[in-house]
Amino acid sequence: MLKVAPVELVRREADLLLQLSYPKPDQSYAESTLSCIEELGVEGVELAKEGRLRILGKGFRNIVVCGLMRRERVAIKVRRQDYGHKDAWREAYMLERANSLGIGPRLLGQKGQVIVMSLVEGTDLTSWLLTYNPSREAAIKVLIEMATQCHRLDEAMIDHGELSDASKHVILSQNHPTIIDFGSASFSTRPKNLTSIINYIYSAQLEMVRQRLGLAKVGFELLRRYKEAFSSEDFLEILTEMGLLGK
Ligand SMILES: Nc1ncnc2c1ncn2[C@@H]1O[C@H](COP(=O)(O)OP(=O)(O)OP(=O)(O)O)[C@@H](O)[C@H]1O
Ligand SMILES: [Mg+2]
């Protein structure tokens, strides 16, 4: 059963409220976080058990909790109290740009140190590839979709910035990959999304997967050409050379 604490209850219960200020339980930061959450239209936050918020993730810069907004379960990303740059406006802006390409969790709102977005429930890409034993067909479909999202970001000159370790920033949900965390994203004339995901696919940890899928390496010259213009022709040639698309 889903346990949700209404915003009003969180405000009254100091134990719950102070969990919104991490790592230091700072009353005024927690109160201002809750106000942002409320103003964005979130009705309540999910509890893992009595007295504990359900934490989806704790990163270097944020914690992510789960909430309810217009009957939809949502992810609420809150800047850590010890992170210097509190305002999340820029991250929300980059996520919105990605959303306009059909990429990333849906941005639902941002205020101050808080971003509300759609909840992506699933498994990280590496665990899915290594331990879920997807069929060859399913794995190839996911890698093509992943590469295509990266190519779209490259074309739009948006560099996600942290895709070389895709296990942390790609969530598989119903065999559909979603790129999360646009906190390090920036506009760049040299976006490295596709090249990062290729490096990830060719990393040592995925050797078994590569063998099982029969993937081949991409030539240096082709990659260099792709990075000059991010053309769709070069992109398709890369997929073909890797063995993701039939020749
Ligand atoms: N929209 C979402 N839906 C579900 N889970 C999410 C969502 N966004 C983030 N998470 C979870 O929270 C964790 C931390 O999120 P994120 O990487 O965005 O924060 P971060 O502070 O930037 O992390 P880091 O600094 O470690 O990169 C993720 O690894 C993921 O497990
Ligand atoms: Mg992150």
PDB file of C-alpha atoms and ligand atoms in Angstrom:
ATOM      1  CA  MET A   1       0.000   0.000   0.000  1.00  0.00           C
ATOM      2  CA  LEU A   2       1.250   3.448  -0.940  1.00  0.00           C
ATOM      3  CA  LYS A   3       1.779   5.577   2.157  1.00  0.00           C
ATOM      4  CA  VAL A   4       1.607   9.280   1.440  1.00  0.00           C
ATOM      5  CA  ALA A   5       2.084  12.048   3.990  1.00  0.00           C
ATOM      6  CA  PRO A   6       0.152  15.184   2.991  1.00  0.00           C
ATOM      7  CA  VAL A   7       2.272  18.331   2.829  1.00  0.00           C
ATOM      8  CA  GLU A   8       0.459  19.738   5.892  1.00  0.00           C
ATOM      9  CA  LEU A   9       1.422  16.709   7.969  1.00  0.00           C
ATOM     10  CA  VAL A  10       5.070  16.955   6.881  1.00  0.00           C
ATOM     11  CA  ARG A  11       5.057  20.590   7.998  1.00  0.00           C
ATOM     12  CA  ARG A  12       3.865  19.610  11.487  1.00  0.00           C
ATOM     13  CA  GLU A  13       6.074  16.538  11.988  1.00  0.00           C
ATOM     14  CA  ALA A  14       9.624  17.753  12.570  1.00  0.00           C
ATOM     15  CA  ASP A  15      11.122  14.265  11.968  1.00  0.00           C
ATOM     16  CA  LEU A  16       9.652  14.116   8.484  1.00  0.00           C
ATOM     17  CA  LEU A  17      10.245  17.754   7.648  1.00  0.00           C
ATOM     18  CA  LEU A  18      13.949  17.665   8.535  1.00  0.00           C
ATOM     19  CA  GLN A  19      14.574  14.827   6.061  1.00  0.00           C
ATOM     20  CA  LEU A  20      14.053  17.428   3.328  1.00  0.00           C
ATOM     21  CA  SER A  21      17.310  19.052   4.399  1.00  0.00           C
ATOM     22  CA  TYR A  22      20.180  16.679   3.664  1.00  0.00           C
ATOM     23  CA  PRO A  23      22.783  15.990   4.970  1.00  0.00           C
ATOM     24  CA  LYS A  24      22.323  18.537   7.781  1.00  0.00           C
ATOM     25  CA  PRO A  25      18.807  18.771   9.249  1.00  0.00           C
ATOM     26  CA  ASP A  26      18.394  22.515   8.891  1.00  0.00           C
ATOM     27  CA  GLN A  27      14.925  23.713   9.919  1.00  0.00           C
ATOM     28  CA  SER A  28      14.776  26.778   7.703  1.00  0.00           C
ATOM     29  CA  TYR A  29      16.120  24.952   4.601  1.00  0.00           C
ATOM     30  CA  ALA A  30      13.634  22.122   5.141  1.00  0.00           C
ATOM     31  CA  GLU A  31      10.759  24.604   5.519  1.00  0.00           C
ATOM     32  CA  SER A  32      11.713  26.492   2.382  1.00  0.00           C
ATOM     33  CA  THR A  33      12.014  23.190   0.468  1.00  0.00           C
ATOM     34  CA  LEU A  34       8.546  22.135   1.600  1.00  0.00           C
ATOM     35  CA  SER A  35       7.109  25.496   0.556  1.00  0.00           C
ATOM     36  CA  CYS A  36       8.588  25.070  -2.935  1.00  0.00           C
ATOM     37  CA  ILE A  37       7.167  21.550  -3.112  1.00  0.00           C
ATOM     38  CA  GLU A  38       3.739  22.812  -2.064  1.00  0.00           C
ATOM     39  CA  GLU A  39       3.749  25.773  -4.436  1.00  0.00           C
ATOM     40  CA  LEU A  40       4.539  23.432  -7.317  1.00  0.00           C
ATOM     41  CA  GLY A  41       1.294  21.611  -6.620  1.00  0.00           C
ATOM     42  CA  VAL A  42       2.616  18.473  -4.939  1.00  0.00           C
ATOM     43  CA  GLU A  43      -0.010  17.152  -2.534  1.00  0.00           C
ATOM     44  CA  GLY A  44       2.078  14.767  -0.488  1.00  0.00           C
ATOM     45  CA  VAL A  45       5.329  12.880  -0.177  1.00  0.00           C
ATOM     46  CA  GLU A  46       5.644   9.125  -0.099  1.00  0.00           C
ATOM     47  CA  LEU A  47       6.800   7.290   2.988  1.00  0.00           C
ATOM     48  CA  ALA A  48       8.981   4.193   2.916  1.00  0.00           C
ATOM     49  CA  LYS A  49       7.793   3.288   6.371  1.00  0.00           C
ATOM     50  CA  GLU A  50       6.431   5.099   9.378  1.00  0.00           C
ATOM     51  CA  GLY A  51       8.427   8.275   9.882  1.00  0.00           C
ATOM     52  CA  ARG A  52      10.758   7.846   6.868  1.00  0.00           C
ATOM     53  CA  LEU A  53      10.430   9.492   3.465  1.00  0.00           C
ATOM     54  CA  ARG A  54      10.888   7.201   0.494  1.00  0.00           C
ATOM     55  CA  ILE A  55      14.262   8.244  -0.925  1.00  0.00           C
ATOM     56  CA  LEU A  56      14.754   7.329  -4.597  1.00  0.00           C
ATOM     57  CA  GLY A  57      18.362   8.413  -4.667  1.00  0.00           C
ATOM     58  CA  LYS A  58      21.022  10.380  -2.884  1.00  0.00           C
ATOM     59  CA  GLY A  59      23.546  11.989  -5.195  1.00  0.00           C
ATOM     60  CA  PHE A  60      26.484  14.337  -4.685  1.00  0.00           C
ATOM     61  CA  ARG A  61      24.266  17.350  -5.265  1.00  0.00           C
ATOM     62  CA  ASN A  62      20.676  16.301  -4.629  1.00  0.00           C
ATOM     63  CA  ILE A  63      18.341  13.916  -2.951  1.00  0.00           C
ATOM     64  CA  VAL A  64      15.351  12.583  -4.834  1.00  0.00           C
ATOM     65  CA  VAL A  65      12.125  11.728  -3.051  1.00  0.00           C
ATOM     66  CA  CYS A  66       8.815  10.482  -4.311  1.00  0.00           C
ATOM     67  CA  GLY A  67       5.542  12.389  -4.185  1.00  0.00           C
ATOM     68  CA  LEU A  68       2.007  12.637  -5.414  1.00  0.00           C
ATOM     69  CA  MET A  69       0.808  15.392  -7.737  1.00  0.00           C
ATOM     70  CA  ARG A  70      -2.625  15.407  -9.373  1.00  0.00           C
ATOM     71  CA  ARG A  71      -2.849  11.689  -8.598  1.00  0.00           C
ATOM     72  CA  GLU A  72       0.397  11.007 -10.447  1.00  0.00           C
ATOM     73  CA  ARG A  73       3.441   9.634  -8.641  1.00  0.00           C
ATOM     74  CA  VAL A  74       6.319  12.041  -9.266  1.00  0.00           C
ATOM     75  CA  ALA A  75      10.033  12.367  -8.555  1.00  0.00           C
ATOM     76  CA  ILE A  76      10.998  15.410  -6.465  1.00  0.00           C
ATOM     77  CA  LYS A  77      14.637  16.408  -6.796  1.00  0.00           C
ATOM     78  CA  VAL A  78      15.921  18.631  -3.991  1.00  0.00           C
ATOM     79  CA  ARG A  79      19.315  20.337  -3.876  1.00  0.00           C
ATOM     80  CA  ARG A  80      21.371  19.150  -0.923  1.00  0.00           C
ATOM     81  CA  GLN A  81      21.680  21.693   1.832  1.00  0.00           C
ATOM     82  CA  ASP A  82      25.506  21.555   1.516  1.00  0.00           C
ATOM     83  CA  TYR A  83      25.513  22.124  -2.261  1.00  0.00           C
ATOM     84  CA  GLY A  84      26.700  25.622  -3.073  1.00  0.00           C
ATOM     85  CA  HIS A  85      24.451  26.285  -6.028  1.00  0.00           C
ATOM     86  CA  LYS A  86      20.923  25.946  -4.655  1.00  0.00           C
ATOM     87  CA  ASP A  87      18.770  27.239  -7.504  1.00  0.00           C
ATOM     88  CA  ALA A  88      17.678  24.448  -9.839  1.00  0.00           C
ATOM     89  CA  TRP A  89      16.482  26.732 -12.635  1.00  0.00           C
ATOM     90  CA  ARG A  90      19.272  25.908 -15.066  1.00  0.00           C
ATOM     91  CA  GLU A  91      18.896  22.163 -14.666  1.00  0.00           C
ATOM     92  CA  ALA A  92      15.137  22.491 -15.212  1.00  0.00           C
ATOM     93  CA  TYR A  93      15.779  24.570 -18.333  1.00  0.00           C
ATOM     94  CA  MET A  94      18.129  21.941 -19.780  1.00  0.00           C
ATOM     95  CA  LEU A  95      15.633  19.190 -18.937  1.00  0.00           C
ATOM     96  CA  GLU A  96      12.935  21.186 -20.728  1.00  0.00           C
ATOM     97  CA  ARG A  97      15.149  21.448 -23.822  1.00  0.00           C
ATOM     98  CA  ALA A  98      15.686  17.668 -23.689  1.00  0.00           C
ATOM     99  CA  ASN A  99      11.918  17.155 -23.240  1.00  0.00           C
ATOM    100  CA  SER A 100      11.303  19.154 -26.418  1.00  0.00           C
ATOM    101  CA  LEU A 101      13.239  16.388 -28.211  1.00  0.00           C
ATOM    102  CA  GLY A 102      11.208  13.703 -26.433  1.00  0.00           C
ATOM    103  CA  ILE A 103      14.071  12.913 -24.044  1.00  0.00           C
ATOM    104  CA  GLY A 104      14.278  12.643 -20.254  1.00  0.00           C
ATOM    105  CA  PRO A 105      11.669  12.500 -17.486  1.00  0.00           C
ATOM    106  CA  ARG A 106       8.861  15.000 -18.086  1.00  0.00           C
ATOM    107  CA  LEU A 107       9.518  18.311 -16.320  1.00  0.00           C
ATOM    108  CA  LEU A 108       6.465  19.170 -14.194  1.00  0.00           C
ATOM    109  CA  GLY A 109       7.777  22.243 -12.428  1.00  0.00           C
ATOM    110  CA  GLN A 110      10.697  23.982 -10.729  1.00  0.00           C
ATOM    111  CA  LYS A 111      10.932  26.406  -7.876  1.00  0.00           C
ATOM    112  CA  GLY A 112      14.029  27.372  -5.920  1.00  0.00           C
ATOM    113  CA  GLN A 113      15.930  24.252  -4.947  1.00  0.00           C
ATOM    114  CA  VAL A 114      13.214  21.863  -6.159  1.00  0.00           C
ATOM    115  CA  ILE A 115      12.455  20.170  -9.492  1.00  0.00           C
ATOM    116  CA  VAL A 116       9.364  18.004  -9.944  1.00  0.00           C
ATOM    117  CA  MET A 117       9.389  15.542 -12.833  1.00  0.00           C
ATOM    118  CA  SER A 118       7.776  12.309 -13.892  1.00  0.00           C
ATOM    119  CA  LEU A 119       8.852   9.258 -11.971  1.00  0.00           C
ATOM    120  CA  VAL A 120      10.859   6.716 -13.950  1.00  0.00           C
ATOM    121  CA  GLU A 121      10.565   3.345 -12.308  1.00  0.00           C
ATOM    122  CA  GLY A 122      12.868   0.593 -13.426  1.00  0.00           C
ATOM    123  CA  THR A 123      16.407  -0.740 -13.493  1.00  0.00           C
ATOM    124  CA  ASP A 124      19.663   0.947 -14.395  1.00  0.00           C
ATOM    125  CA  LEU A 125      20.940   0.086 -17.887  1.00  0.00           C
ATOM    126  CA  THR A 126      24.000  -1.908 -16.759  1.00  0.00           C
ATOM    127  CA  SER A 127      22.042  -4.149 -14.377  1.00  0.00           C
ATOM    128  CA  TRP A 128      19.431  -4.690 -17.056  1.00  0.00           C
ATOM    129  CA  LEU A 129      22.037  -5.736 -19.643  1.00  0.00           C
ATOM    130  CA  LEU A 130      24.087  -7.865 -17.256  1.00  0.00           C
ATOM    131  CA  THR A 131      21.595  -9.500 -14.953  1.00  0.00           C
ATOM    132  CA  TYR A 132      18.192  -9.413 -16.617  1.00  0.00           C
ATOM    133  CA  ASN A 133      19.406 -11.452 -19.587  1.00  0.00           C
ATOM    134  CA  PRO A 134      17.311  -9.626 -22.165  1.00  0.00           C
ATOM    135  CA  SER A 135      16.913 -11.359 -25.530  1.00  0.00           C
ATOM    136  CA  ARG A 136      19.367 -10.284 -28.247  1.00  0.00           C
ATOM    137  CA  GLU A 137      16.503  -8.554 -30.018  1.00  0.00           C
ATOM    138  CA  ALA A 138      15.413  -6.621 -26.900  1.00  0.00           C
ATOM    139  CA  ALA A 139      18.987  -5.590 -26.027  1.00  0.00           C
ATOM    140  CA  ILE A 140      19.714  -4.382 -29.569  1.00  0.00           C
ATOM    141  CA  LYS A 141      16.440  -2.456 -29.671  1.00  0.00           C
ATOM    142  CA  VAL A 142      17.308  -0.690 -26.393  1.00  0.00           C
ATOM    143  CA  LEU A 143      20.865   0.143 -27.534  1.00  0.00           C
ATOM    144  CA  ILE A 144      19.557   1.581 -30.814  1.00  0.00           C
ATOM    145  CA  GLU A 145      16.992   3.665 -28.919  1.00  0.00           C
ATOM    146  CA  MET A 146      19.672   4.821 -26.502  1.00  0.00           C
ATOM    147  CA  ALA A 147      22.031   5.765 -29.345  1.00  0.00           C
ATOM    148  CA  THR A 148      19.212   7.567 -31.167  1.00  0.00           C
ATOM    149  CA  GLN A 149      18.414   9.702 -28.108  1.00  0.00           C
ATOM    150  CA  CYS A 150      22.119  10.552 -27.850  1.00  0.00           C
ATOM    151  CA  HIS A 151      22.224  11.478 -31.526  1.00  0.00           C
ATOM    152  CA  ARG A 152      19.190  13.754 -31.090  1.00  0.00           C
ATOM    153  CA  LEU A 153      20.897  15.516 -28.181  1.00  0.00           C
ATOM    154  CA  ASP A 154      24.084  15.856 -30.262  1.00  0.00           C
ATOM    155  CA  GLU A 155      22.117  17.397 -33.133  1.00  0.00           C
ATOM    156  CA  ALA A 156      20.559  19.892 -30.706  1.00  0.00           C
ATOM    157  CA  MET A 157      24.037  20.693 -29.295  1.00  0.00           C
ATOM    158  CA  ILE A 158      23.015  19.661 -25.804  1.00  0.00           C
ATOM    159  CA  ASP A 159      25.733  17.795 -23.954  1.00  0.00           C
ATOM    160  CA  HIS A 160      24.358  15.711 -21.086  1.00  0.00           C
ATOM    161  CA  GLY A 161      27.851  15.649 -19.618  1.00  0.00           C
ATOM    162  CA  GLU A 162      27.626  12.423 -17.637  1.00  0.00           C
ATOM    163  CA  LEU A 163      26.760   9.650 -20.054  1.00  0.00           C
ATOM    164  CA  SER A 164      30.068   7.809 -20.017  1.00  0.00           C
ATOM    165  CA  ASP A 165      28.816   6.102 -16.886  1.00  0.00           C
ATOM    166  CA  ALA A 166      25.411   5.327 -18.284  1.00  0.00           C
ATOM    167  CA  SER A 167      24.622   2.940 -15.448  1.00  0.00           C
ATOM    168  CA  LYS A 168      23.974   5.951 -13.219  1.00  0.00           C
ATOM    169  CA  HIS A 169      22.001   7.983 -15.682  1.00  0.00           C
ATOM    170  CA  VAL A 170      19.907   5.660 -17.813  1.00  0.00           C
ATOM    171  CA  ILE A 171      16.871   3.908 -16.349  1.00  0.00           C
ATOM    172  CA  LEU A 172      15.175   1.068 -18.181  1.00  0.00           C
ATOM    173  CA  SER A 173      11.462   0.987 -17.706  1.00  0.00           C
ATOM    174  CA  GLN A 174       9.376  -1.497 -19.694  1.00  0.00           C
ATOM    175  CA  ASN A 175      12.298  -1.959 -22.081  1.00  0.00           C
ATOM    176  CA  HIS A 176      12.428   1.748 -22.773  1.00  0.00           C
ATOM    177  CA  PRO A 177      15.558   3.710 -21.800  1.00  0.00           C
ATOM    178  CA  THR A 178      15.189   7.129 -20.155  1.00  0.00           C
ATOM    179  CA  ILE A 179      18.164   9.440 -19.714  1.00  0.00           C
ATOM    180  CA  ILE A 180      17.972  11.156 -16.319  1.00  0.00           C
ATOM    181  CA  ASP A 181      19.866  13.925 -14.510  1.00  0.00           C
ATOM    182  CA  PHE A 182      20.422  17.010 -16.650  1.00  0.00           C
ATOM    183  CA  GLY A 183      22.253  18.664 -13.745  1.00  0.00           C
ATOM    184  CA  SER A 184      25.554  18.727 -15.663  1.00  0.00           C
ATOM    185  CA  ALA A 185      24.023  19.352 -19.079  1.00  0.00           C
ATOM    186  CA  SER A 186      25.142  22.326 -21.143  1.00  0.00           C
ATOM    187  CA  PHE A 187      25.025  23.682 -24.664  1.00  0.00           C
ATOM    188  CA  SER A 188      28.175  22.763 -26.497  1.00  0.00           C
ATOM    189  CA  THR A 189      29.580  22.872 -30.001  1.00  0.00           C
ATOM    190  CA  ARG A 190      31.189  19.527 -29.208  1.00  0.00           C
ATOM    191  CA  PRO A 191      28.505  17.424 -27.531  1.00  0.00           C
ATOM    192  CA  LYS A 192      29.735  13.977 -26.555  1.00  0.00           C
ATOM    193  CA  ASN A 193      26.533  12.043 -25.995  1.00  0.00           C
ATOM    194  CA  LEU A 194      26.858   9.422 -28.708  1.00  0.00           C
ATOM    195  CA  THR A 195      30.608   9.040 -28.235  1.00  0.00           C
ATOM    196  CA  SER A 196      30.097   8.638 -24.472  1.00  0.00           C
ATOM    197  CA  ILE A 197      27.484   5.938 -24.916  1.00  0.00           C
ATOM    198  CA  ILE A 198      29.737   4.147 -27.414  1.00  0.00           C
ATOM    199  CA  ASN A 199      32.605   4.270 -24.904  1.00  0.00           C
ATOM    200  CA  TYR A 200      30.226   2.864 -22.321  1.00  0.00           C
ATOM    201  CA  ILE A 201      29.147   0.015 -24.633  1.00  0.00           C
ATOM    202  CA  TYR A 202      32.834  -0.783 -25.253  1.00  0.00           C
ATOM    203  CA  SER A 203      33.821  -0.585 -21.573  1.00  0.00           C
ATOM    204  CA  ALA A 204      35.302  -3.659 -19.878  1.00  0.00           C
ATOM    205  CA  GLN A 205      32.196  -4.297 -17.765  1.00  0.00           C
ATOM    206  CA  LEU A 206      30.088  -4.921 -20.884  1.00  0.00           C
ATOM    207  CA  GLU A 207      32.469  -7.309 -22.664  1.00  0.00           C
ATOM    208  CA  MET A 208      30.163 -10.312 -22.190  1.00  0.00           C
ATOM    209  CA  VAL A 209      27.189  -8.357 -23.540  1.00  0.00           C
ATOM    210  CA  ARG A 210      29.192  -7.258 -26.606  1.00  0.00           C
ATOM    211  CA  GLN A 211      30.218 -10.827 -27.304  1.00  0.00           C
ATOM    212  CA  ARG A 212      26.674 -12.128 -26.935  1.00  0.00           C
ATOM    213  CA  LEU A 213      25.335  -9.449 -29.268  1.00  0.00           C
ATOM    214  CA  GLY A 214      28.245  -9.818 -31.701  1.00  0.00           C
ATOM    215  CA  LEU A 215      29.081  -6.109 -31.690  1.00  0.00           C
ATOM    216  CA  ALA A 216      32.066  -4.790 -33.632  1.00  0.00           C
ATOM    217  CA  LYS A 217      34.198  -1.720 -32.944  1.00  0.00           C
ATOM    218  CA  VAL A 218      33.591   1.550 -34.761  1.00  0.00           C
ATOM    219  CA  GLY A 219      36.438   2.916 -36.876  1.00  0.00           C
ATOM    220  CA  PHE A 220      38.204   6.012 -35.562  1.00  0.00           C
ATOM    221  CA  GLU A 221      37.827   7.823 -38.891  1.00  0.00           C
ATOM    222  CA  LEU A 222      34.033   7.380 -38.935  1.00  0.00           C
ATOM    223  CA  LEU A 223      33.720   8.665 -35.362  1.00  0.00           C
ATOM    224  CA  ARG A 224      35.865  11.659 -36.207  1.00  0.00           C
ATOM    225  CA  ARG A 225      33.645  12.435 -39.187  1.00  0.00           C
ATOM    226  CA  TYR A 226      30.498  12.087 -37.065  1.00  0.00           C
ATOM    227  CA  LYS A 227      31.869  14.563 -34.518  1.00  0.00           C
ATOM    228  CA  GLU A 228      32.371  17.171 -37.235  1.00  0.00           C
ATOM    229  CA  ALA A 229      28.743  17.481 -38.338  1.00  0.00           C
ATOM    230  CA  PHE A 230      26.630  14.997 -36.306  1.00  0.00           C
ATOM    231  CA  SER A 231      25.002  13.959 -39.570  1.00  0.00           C
ATOM    232  CA  SER A 232      22.300  11.306 -39.637  1.00  0.00           C
ATOM    233  CA  GLU A 233      24.160   9.477 -42.428  1.00  0.00           C
ATOM    234  CA  ASP A 234      27.251   9.078 -40.261  1.00  0.00           C
ATOM    235  CA  PHE A 235      25.057   8.113 -37.304  1.00  0.00           C
ATOM    236  CA  LEU A 236      23.408   5.299 -39.289  1.00  0.00           C
ATOM    237  CA  GLU A 237      26.798   4.171 -40.555  1.00  0.00           C
ATOM    238  CA  ILE A 238      28.011   3.962 -36.956  1.00  0.00           C
ATOM    239  CA  LEU A 239      25.043   1.788 -35.956  1.00  0.00           C
ATOM    240  CA  THR A 240      25.682  -0.423 -38.979  1.00  0.00           C
ATOM    241  CA  GLU A 241      29.404  -0.756 -38.281  1.00  0.00           C
ATOM    242  CA  MET A 242      28.695  -1.663 -34.662  1.00  0.00           C
ATOM    243  CA  GLY A 243      26.349  -4.384 -35.868  1.00  0.00           C
ATOM    244  CA  LEU A 244      23.237  -2.844 -34.324  1.00  0.00           C
ATOM    245  CA  LEU A 245      21.647  -2.303 -37.734  1.00  0.00           C
ATOM    246  CA  GLY A 246      21.759  -4.911 -40.495  1.00  0.00           C
ATOM    247  CA  LYS A 247      24.066  -4.126 -43.402  1.00  0.00           C
TER     248      LYS A 247
HETATM  249  N1  LIG B   1      12.865  11.074 -12.529  1.00  0.00           N
HETATM  250  C1  LIG B   1      13.350  10.116 -11.742  1.00  0.00           C
HETATM  251  N2  LIG B   1      12.638   8.979 -11.542  1.00  0.00           N
HETATM  252  C2  LIG B   1      13.121   7.997 -10.746  1.00  0.00           C
HETATM  253  N3  LIG B   1      14.299   8.055 -10.091  1.00  0.00           N
HETATM  254  C3  LIG B   1      15.052   9.162 -10.247  1.00  0.00           C
HETATM  255  C4  LIG B   1      14.629  10.248 -11.071  1.00  0.00           C
HETATM  256  N4  LIG B   1      15.588  11.207 -11.050  1.00  0.00           N
HETATM  257  C5  LIG B   1      16.553  10.729 -10.234  1.00  0.00           C
HETATM  258  N5  LIG B   1      16.249   9.509  -9.742  1.00  0.00           N
HETATM  259  C6  LIG B   1      17.048   8.662  -8.812  1.00  0.00           C
HETATM  260  O1  LIG B   1      17.820   9.493  -7.958  1.00  0.00           O
HETATM  261  C7  LIG B   1      19.226   9.263  -8.143  1.00  0.00           C
HETATM  262  C8  LIG B   1      19.967  10.594  -8.074  1.00  0.00           C
HETATM  263  O2  LIG B   1      19.472  11.442  -9.086  1.00  0.00           O
HETATM  264  P1  LIG B   1      20.414  12.391  -9.936  1.00  0.00           P
HETATM  265  O3  LIG B   1      21.506  11.631 -10.589  1.00  0.00           O
HETATM  266  O4  LIG B   1      19.522  13.183 -10.820  1.00  0.00           O
HETATM  267  O5  LIG B   1      20.979  13.306  -8.751  1.00  0.00           O
HETATM  268  P2  LIG B   1      22.399  13.973  -8.577  1.00  0.00           P
HETATM  269  O6  LIG B   1      22.440  14.631  -7.271  1.00  0.00           O
HETATM  270  O7  LIG B   1      22.654  14.795  -9.775  1.00  0.00           O
HETATM  271  O8  LIG B   1      23.333  12.771  -8.522  1.00  0.00           O
HETATM  272  P3  LIG B   1      24.891  12.779  -8.756  1.00  0.00           P
HETATM  273  O9  LIG B   1      25.407  14.065  -8.223  1.00  0.00           O
HETATM  274  O10 LIG B   1      25.335  11.567  -7.988  1.00  0.00           O
HETATM  275  O11 LIG B   1      25.034  12.624 -10.250  1.00  0.00           O
HETATM  276  C9  LIG B   1      19.325   8.592  -9.507  1.00  0.00           C
HETATM  277  O12 LIG B   1      20.435   7.771  -9.603  1.00  0.00           O
HETATM  278  C10 LIG B   1      18.027   7.812  -9.573  1.00  0.00           C
HETATM  279  O13 LIG B   1      18.159   6.582  -8.895  1.00  0.00           O
HETATM  280 MG    MG B   2      23.413  12.239 -11.157  1.00  0.00          MG
END
